[in-house]
């Protein structure tokens, strides 16, 4: 029997756009893009947190509350369908910090940039599922210190689970990138790594991305359509 194909899928903000969650780099007319009216550097760096923790905590409280009002779209649902039905391994690596892949039913999703619904204690290093606000400095459930921060990988911090991602890429027959601009490393480099390791590469995105040239094939369109069509084609 032929060995089933192993698939590694990298998702970015584009997969959640049709659920009503802003992408990061949607600036128009040459203006720098704003993320919920903030420059990314003012809210998504350790320096920003050190300078103005209240602003950063309030910003993430707002985002954490917002994602809980959103629902998975047909792209998340299609990937969960593939995850459940595909005979080989499917590894979903996401740069997104929402939980829409999980709410669609996907399992074992690797959140390389952290998760909104997790809080990390700077005192005892414990991570706790968290759905409410952090700006009021609630005590850590493990050590009671008022030092919980969003469990988000900020610019300048090291993404999570790089060893697991590397291992998945090494075993991949197909690497698929969905809804990401290819602007942020190390995720933007996965396509080249996957190619070097022998995988075929496919990009599904609304527009051509910075990394499009590296893919064997690019299919353009909204994720809800192109991802669903790709999965339907695979599952027959
Ligand atoms: N369907 C498919 N793709 C879409 C859609 C859609 N409906 N809407 C937008 N896109 C595409 C855009 O064309 C763009 O290429 O999604 C991509 C979104 O790019 P970014 O906003 O840069 O998001 P992402 O690539 O996920 O950003 C990476 O940057 O700020 C950091 O940590 C943050 O994880 C994030 C990382």
mmCIF file of C-alpha atoms in Angstrom, residues 6-230:
data_model
loop_
_atom_site.group_PDB
_atom_site.id
_atom_site.type_symbol
_atom_site.label_atom_id
_atom_site.label_comp_id
_atom_site.label_asym_id
_atom_site.label_seq_id
_atom_site.Cartn_x
_atom_site.Cartn_y
_atom_site.Cartn_z
ATOM 1 C CA UNK A 6 1.849 13.952 5.354
ATOM 2 C CA UNK A 7 0.664 17.541 5.204
ATOM 3 C CA UNK A 8 1.910 20.559 7.167
ATOM 4 C CA UNK A 9 -0.374 23.584 7.020
ATOM 5 C CA UNK A 10 0.738 27.068 8.091
ATOM 6 C CA UNK A 11 -2.087 29.544 8.674
ATOM 7 C CA UNK A 12 -2.047 33.295 9.216
ATOM 8 C CA UNK A 13 -4.478 36.119 9.823
ATOM 9 C CA UNK A 14 -6.099 35.645 6.388
ATOM 10 C CA UNK A 15 -7.738 32.394 7.481
ATOM 11 C CA UNK A 16 -9.641 34.259 10.222
ATOM 12 C CA UNK A 17 -10.374 37.435 8.222
ATOM 13 C CA UNK A 18 -13.783 36.227 7.095
ATOM 14 C CA UNK A 19 -14.680 35.512 10.721
ATOM 15 C CA UNK A 20 -14.316 39.255 11.324
ATOM 16 C CA UNK A 21 -10.857 39.266 12.909
ATOM 17 C CA UNK A 22 -8.544 41.972 11.543
ATOM 18 C CA UNK A 23 -5.400 41.024 9.666
ATOM 19 C CA UNK A 24 -2.214 42.840 10.662
ATOM 20 C CA UNK A 25 -0.982 44.359 7.419
ATOM 21 C CA UNK A 26 -4.041 45.705 5.701
ATOM 22 C CA UNK A 27 -2.688 49.270 5.311
ATOM 23 C CA UNK A 28 -3.935 51.109 2.232
ATOM 24 C CA UNK A 29 -2.814 54.130 0.233
ATOM 25 C CA UNK A 30 0.754 53.759 1.387
ATOM 26 C CA UNK A 31 -0.241 54.331 5.024
ATOM 27 C CA UNK A 32 1.287 52.079 7.658
ATOM 28 C CA UNK A 33 -1.299 49.542 8.680
ATOM 29 C CA UNK A 34 -2.986 49.980 12.018
ATOM 30 C CA UNK A 35 -4.062 47.086 14.145
ATOM 31 C CA UNK A 36 -7.232 48.097 15.969
ATOM 32 C CA UNK A 37 -5.975 51.720 15.808
ATOM 33 C CA UNK A 38 -2.545 50.924 17.293
ATOM 34 C CA UNK A 39 0.813 50.587 15.614
ATOM 35 C CA UNK A 40 1.888 46.968 16.153
ATOM 36 C CA UNK A 41 5.156 48.159 17.720
ATOM 37 C CA UNK A 42 3.230 50.093 20.394
ATOM 38 C CA UNK A 43 1.405 47.047 21.690
ATOM 39 C CA UNK A 44 3.120 43.864 20.541
ATOM 40 C CA UNK A 45 6.655 44.162 21.886
ATOM 41 C CA UNK A 46 8.248 43.512 25.300
ATOM 42 C CA UNK A 47 9.433 47.148 25.212
ATOM 43 C CA UNK A 48 5.864 48.395 24.808
ATOM 44 C CA UNK A 49 4.787 46.247 27.753
ATOM 45 C CA UNK A 50 7.632 47.551 29.933
ATOM 46 C CA UNK A 51 6.831 51.161 28.962
ATOM 47 C CA UNK A 52 3.046 51.081 29.323
ATOM 48 C CA UNK A 53 1.747 47.772 30.706
ATOM 49 C CA UNK A 54 -1.781 49.120 31.220
ATOM 50 C CA UNK A 55 -2.132 50.049 27.557
ATOM 51 C CA UNK A 56 -0.842 46.660 26.423
ATOM 52 C CA UNK A 57 -2.991 44.694 28.887
ATOM 53 C CA UNK A 58 -6.105 46.681 27.962
ATOM 54 C CA UNK A 59 -5.393 46.197 24.275
ATOM 55 C CA UNK A 60 -5.117 42.408 24.672
ATOM 56 C CA UNK A 61 -8.171 42.336 26.971
ATOM 57 C CA UNK A 62 -10.120 43.916 24.132
ATOM 58 C CA UNK A 63 -8.808 41.432 21.581
ATOM 59 C CA UNK A 64 -9.422 38.473 23.950
ATOM 60 C CA UNK A 65 -13.022 39.575 24.458
ATOM 61 C CA UNK A 66 -13.512 40.162 20.731
ATOM 62 C CA UNK A 67 -12.375 36.742 19.518
ATOM 63 C CA UNK A 68 -14.870 35.103 21.837
ATOM 64 C CA UNK A 69 -17.679 36.757 19.866
ATOM 65 C CA UNK A 70 -16.388 35.368 16.526
ATOM 66 C CA UNK A 71 -17.076 32.009 14.907
ATOM 67 C CA UNK A 72 -15.036 29.712 12.669
ATOM 68 C CA UNK A 73 -15.595 30.229 8.932
ATOM 69 C CA UNK A 74 -15.689 27.628 6.115
ATOM 70 C CA UNK A 75 -11.863 27.674 5.870
ATOM 71 C CA UNK A 76 -11.431 26.607 9.525
ATOM 72 C CA UNK A 77 -14.166 24.012 9.087
ATOM 73 C CA UNK A 78 -12.575 22.602 5.932
ATOM 74 C CA UNK A 79 -9.183 22.230 7.668
ATOM 75 C CA UNK A 80 -10.835 20.461 10.606
ATOM 76 C CA UNK A 81 -12.536 18.121 8.114
ATOM 77 C CA UNK A 82 -9.168 17.351 6.530
ATOM 78 C CA UNK A 83 -7.594 16.834 9.968
ATOM 79 C CA UNK A 84 -10.281 14.280 10.847
ATOM 80 C CA UNK A 85 -10.461 12.390 7.551
ATOM 81 C CA UNK A 86 -6.953 12.398 6.067
ATOM 82 C CA UNK A 87 -5.129 9.051 6.354
ATOM 83 C CA UNK A 88 -1.679 10.647 6.742
ATOM 84 C CA UNK A 89 -0.526 13.155 9.350
ATOM 85 C CA UNK A 90 -1.974 16.655 9.214
ATOM 86 C CA UNK A 91 -0.129 19.250 11.300
ATOM 87 C CA UNK A 92 -1.704 22.676 11.553
ATOM 88 C CA UNK A 93 0.771 25.360 12.592
ATOM 89 C CA UNK A 94 -0.867 28.719 13.118
ATOM 90 C CA UNK A 95 0.482 32.202 13.641
ATOM 91 C CA UNK A 96 -2.989 33.160 14.839
ATOM 92 C CA UNK A 97 -3.688 33.652 18.497
ATOM 93 C CA UNK A 98 -7.418 33.048 18.218
ATOM 94 C CA UNK A 99 -8.955 29.619 18.909
ATOM 95 C CA UNK A 100 -11.011 29.281 15.738
ATOM 96 C CA UNK A 101 -9.159 26.211 14.430
ATOM 97 C CA UNK A 102 -9.950 24.411 17.677
ATOM 98 C CA UNK A 103 -13.547 25.600 17.748
ATOM 99 C CA UNK A 104 -13.932 24.242 14.204
ATOM 100 C CA UNK A 105 -12.780 20.856 15.546
ATOM 101 C CA UNK A 106 -9.074 20.671 14.610
ATOM 102 C CA UNK A 107 -6.766 18.838 17.012
ATOM 103 C CA UNK A 108 -3.158 19.365 18.048
ATOM 104 C CA UNK A 109 -2.883 22.849 16.530
ATOM 105 C CA UNK A 110 0.545 24.399 17.144
ATOM 106 C CA UNK A 111 0.138 28.045 18.173
ATOM 107 C CA UNK A 112 3.615 29.332 17.397
ATOM 108 C CA UNK A 113 2.745 32.920 18.399
ATOM 109 C CA UNK A 114 0.818 32.018 21.573
ATOM 110 C CA UNK A 115 -2.884 32.240 22.383
ATOM 111 C CA UNK A 116 -5.299 34.935 23.509
ATOM 112 C CA UNK A 117 -7.063 32.466 25.799
ATOM 113 C CA UNK A 118 -3.946 31.757 27.827
ATOM 114 C CA UNK A 119 -2.225 33.828 30.519
ATOM 115 C CA UNK A 120 1.417 33.392 31.472
ATOM 116 C CA UNK A 121 2.756 34.167 34.922
ATOM 117 C CA UNK A 122 6.073 36.002 34.858
ATOM 118 C CA UNK A 123 6.733 34.887 38.452
ATOM 119 C CA UNK A 124 6.132 31.118 38.385
ATOM 120 C CA UNK A 125 6.090 30.459 34.601
ATOM 121 C CA UNK A 126 2.682 28.746 34.814
ATOM 122 C CA UNK A 127 0.244 29.034 31.906
ATOM 123 C CA UNK A 128 -3.472 29.174 32.712
ATOM 124 C CA UNK A 129 -6.479 29.154 30.404
ATOM 125 C CA UNK A 130 -7.822 32.705 30.620
ATOM 126 C CA UNK A 131 -10.972 34.205 29.129
ATOM 127 C CA UNK A 132 -11.425 37.402 31.189
ATOM 128 C CA UNK A 133 -9.404 40.619 31.528
ATOM 129 C CA UNK A 134 -5.825 40.931 32.814
ATOM 130 C CA UNK A 135 -5.640 44.727 33.186
ATOM 131 C CA UNK A 136 -6.872 44.600 36.815
ATOM 132 C CA UNK A 137 -3.779 42.472 37.658
ATOM 133 C CA UNK A 138 -5.648 39.376 38.906
ATOM 134 C CA UNK A 139 -3.571 36.935 40.974
ATOM 135 C CA UNK A 140 -1.973 33.970 39.233
ATOM 136 C CA UNK A 141 -4.048 30.884 40.140
ATOM 137 C CA UNK A 142 -0.810 28.939 40.754
ATOM 138 C CA UNK A 143 1.298 31.361 42.846
ATOM 139 C CA UNK A 144 -1.026 34.330 43.599
ATOM 140 C CA UNK A 145 1.455 36.891 42.237
ATOM 141 C CA UNK A 146 -0.238 39.691 40.236
ATOM 142 C CA UNK A 147 2.098 39.088 37.322
ATOM 143 C CA UNK A 148 0.004 37.488 34.593
ATOM 144 C CA UNK A 149 0.646 38.687 31.036
ATOM 145 C CA UNK A 150 -0.878 37.673 27.718
ATOM 146 C CA UNK A 151 0.614 34.374 26.532
ATOM 147 C CA UNK A 152 1.489 35.974 23.211
ATOM 148 C CA UNK A 153 4.846 35.851 21.432
ATOM 149 C CA UNK A 154 5.707 39.510 20.871
ATOM 150 C CA UNK A 155 8.150 40.850 18.299
ATOM 151 C CA UNK A 156 11.642 40.068 19.534
ATOM 152 C CA UNK A 157 10.509 36.953 21.437
ATOM 153 C CA UNK A 158 11.109 33.386 20.309
ATOM 154 C CA UNK A 159 8.131 31.561 18.770
ATOM 155 C CA UNK A 160 6.872 28.464 20.535
ATOM 156 C CA UNK A 161 7.506 24.832 19.603
ATOM 157 C CA UNK A 162 10.044 25.421 16.848
ATOM 158 C CA UNK A 163 11.483 21.912 17.362
ATOM 159 C CA UNK A 164 8.058 20.326 16.800
ATOM 160 C CA UNK A 165 7.514 22.468 13.710
ATOM 161 C CA UNK A 166 10.920 21.561 12.304
ATOM 162 C CA UNK A 167 10.202 17.858 12.868
ATOM 163 C CA UNK A 168 6.807 18.148 11.157
ATOM 164 C CA UNK A 169 8.395 19.929 8.181
ATOM 165 C CA UNK A 170 11.057 17.235 7.933
ATOM 166 C CA UNK A 171 8.313 14.607 7.598
ATOM 167 C CA UNK A 172 6.101 16.616 5.242
ATOM 168 C CA UNK A 173 5.245 15.580 1.700
ATOM 169 C CA UNK A 174 3.192 18.736 1.182
ATOM 170 C CA UNK A 175 3.517 22.180 2.808
ATOM 171 C CA UNK A 176 0.537 24.509 2.461
ATOM 172 C CA UNK A 177 0.538 28.166 3.482
ATOM 173 C CA UNK A 178 -2.843 29.826 3.981
ATOM 174 C CA UNK A 179 -3.642 33.513 4.499
ATOM 175 C CA UNK A 180 -0.264 34.814 5.556
ATOM 176 C CA UNK A 181 1.693 37.716 4.084
ATOM 177 C CA UNK A 182 5.071 36.033 4.505
ATOM 178 C CA UNK A 183 6.370 39.151 6.236
ATOM 179 C CA UNK A 184 7.267 37.702 9.621
ATOM 180 C CA UNK A 185 10.063 35.221 10.277
ATOM 181 C CA UNK A 186 10.610 32.430 11.131
ATOM 182 C CA UNK A 187 7.189 31.411 9.719
ATOM 183 C CA UNK A 188 7.939 33.168 6.434
ATOM 184 C CA UNK A 189 10.953 30.864 6.009
ATOM 185 C CA UNK A 190 9.047 27.582 6.393
ATOM 186 C CA UNK A 191 8.328 27.328 2.660
ATOM 187 C CA UNK A 192 12.019 27.360 1.799
ATOM 188 C CA UNK A 193 12.815 24.885 4.535
ATOM 189 C CA UNK A 194 9.989 22.596 3.402
ATOM 190 C CA UNK A 195 11.275 22.726 -0.202
ATOM 191 C CA UNK A 196 14.820 21.933 0.883
ATOM 192 C CA UNK A 197 13.473 18.981 2.852
ATOM 193 C CA UNK A 198 11.686 17.680 -0.241
ATOM 194 C CA UNK A 199 8.054 18.734 0.212
ATOM 195 C CA UNK A 200 5.790 20.048 -2.520
ATOM 196 C CA UNK A 201 4.549 23.572 -1.687
ATOM 197 C CA UNK A 202 1.180 25.238 -2.199
ATOM 198 C CA UNK A 203 0.021 28.730 -1.269
ATOM 199 C CA UNK A 204 -3.649 29.661 -0.751
ATOM 200 C CA UNK A 205 -4.063 33.399 -0.242
ATOM 201 C CA UNK A 206 -6.164 36.384 -1.201
ATOM 202 C CA UNK A 207 -3.255 38.161 -2.919
ATOM 203 C CA UNK A 208 0.212 37.130 -3.926
ATOM 204 C CA UNK A 209 2.394 37.327 -0.799
ATOM 205 C CA UNK A 210 6.026 38.321 -0.293
ATOM 206 C CA UNK A 211 6.948 34.641 -0.474
ATOM 207 C CA UNK A 212 4.811 33.595 -3.459
ATOM 208 C CA UNK A 213 7.833 32.964 -5.681
ATOM 209 C CA UNK A 214 8.920 30.122 -3.405
ATOM 210 C CA UNK A 215 5.780 28.051 -3.880
ATOM 211 C CA UNK A 216 5.275 25.416 -6.574
ATOM 212 C CA UNK A 217 1.710 26.658 -6.932
ATOM 213 C CA UNK A 218 -0.370 29.602 -5.702
ATOM 214 C CA UNK A 219 -4.181 29.679 -5.725
ATOM 215 C CA UNK A 220 -5.698 33.099 -5.104
ATOM 216 C CA UNK A 221 -9.069 33.871 -3.543
ATOM 217 C CA UNK A 222 -10.816 34.198 -0.190
ATOM 218 C CA UNK A 223 -9.875 31.415 2.225
ATOM 219 C CA UNK A 224 -13.500 30.375 2.713
ATOM 220 C CA UNK A 225 -13.585 29.422 -0.979
ATOM 221 C CA UNK A 226 -10.071 28.314 -1.938
ATOM 222 C CA UNK A 227 -9.381 26.321 1.214
ATOM 223 C CA UNK A 228 -12.739 24.560 1.064
ATOM 224 C CA UNK A 229 -12.202 23.743 -2.642
ATOM 225 C CA UNK A 230 -8.680 22.433 -1.979
#
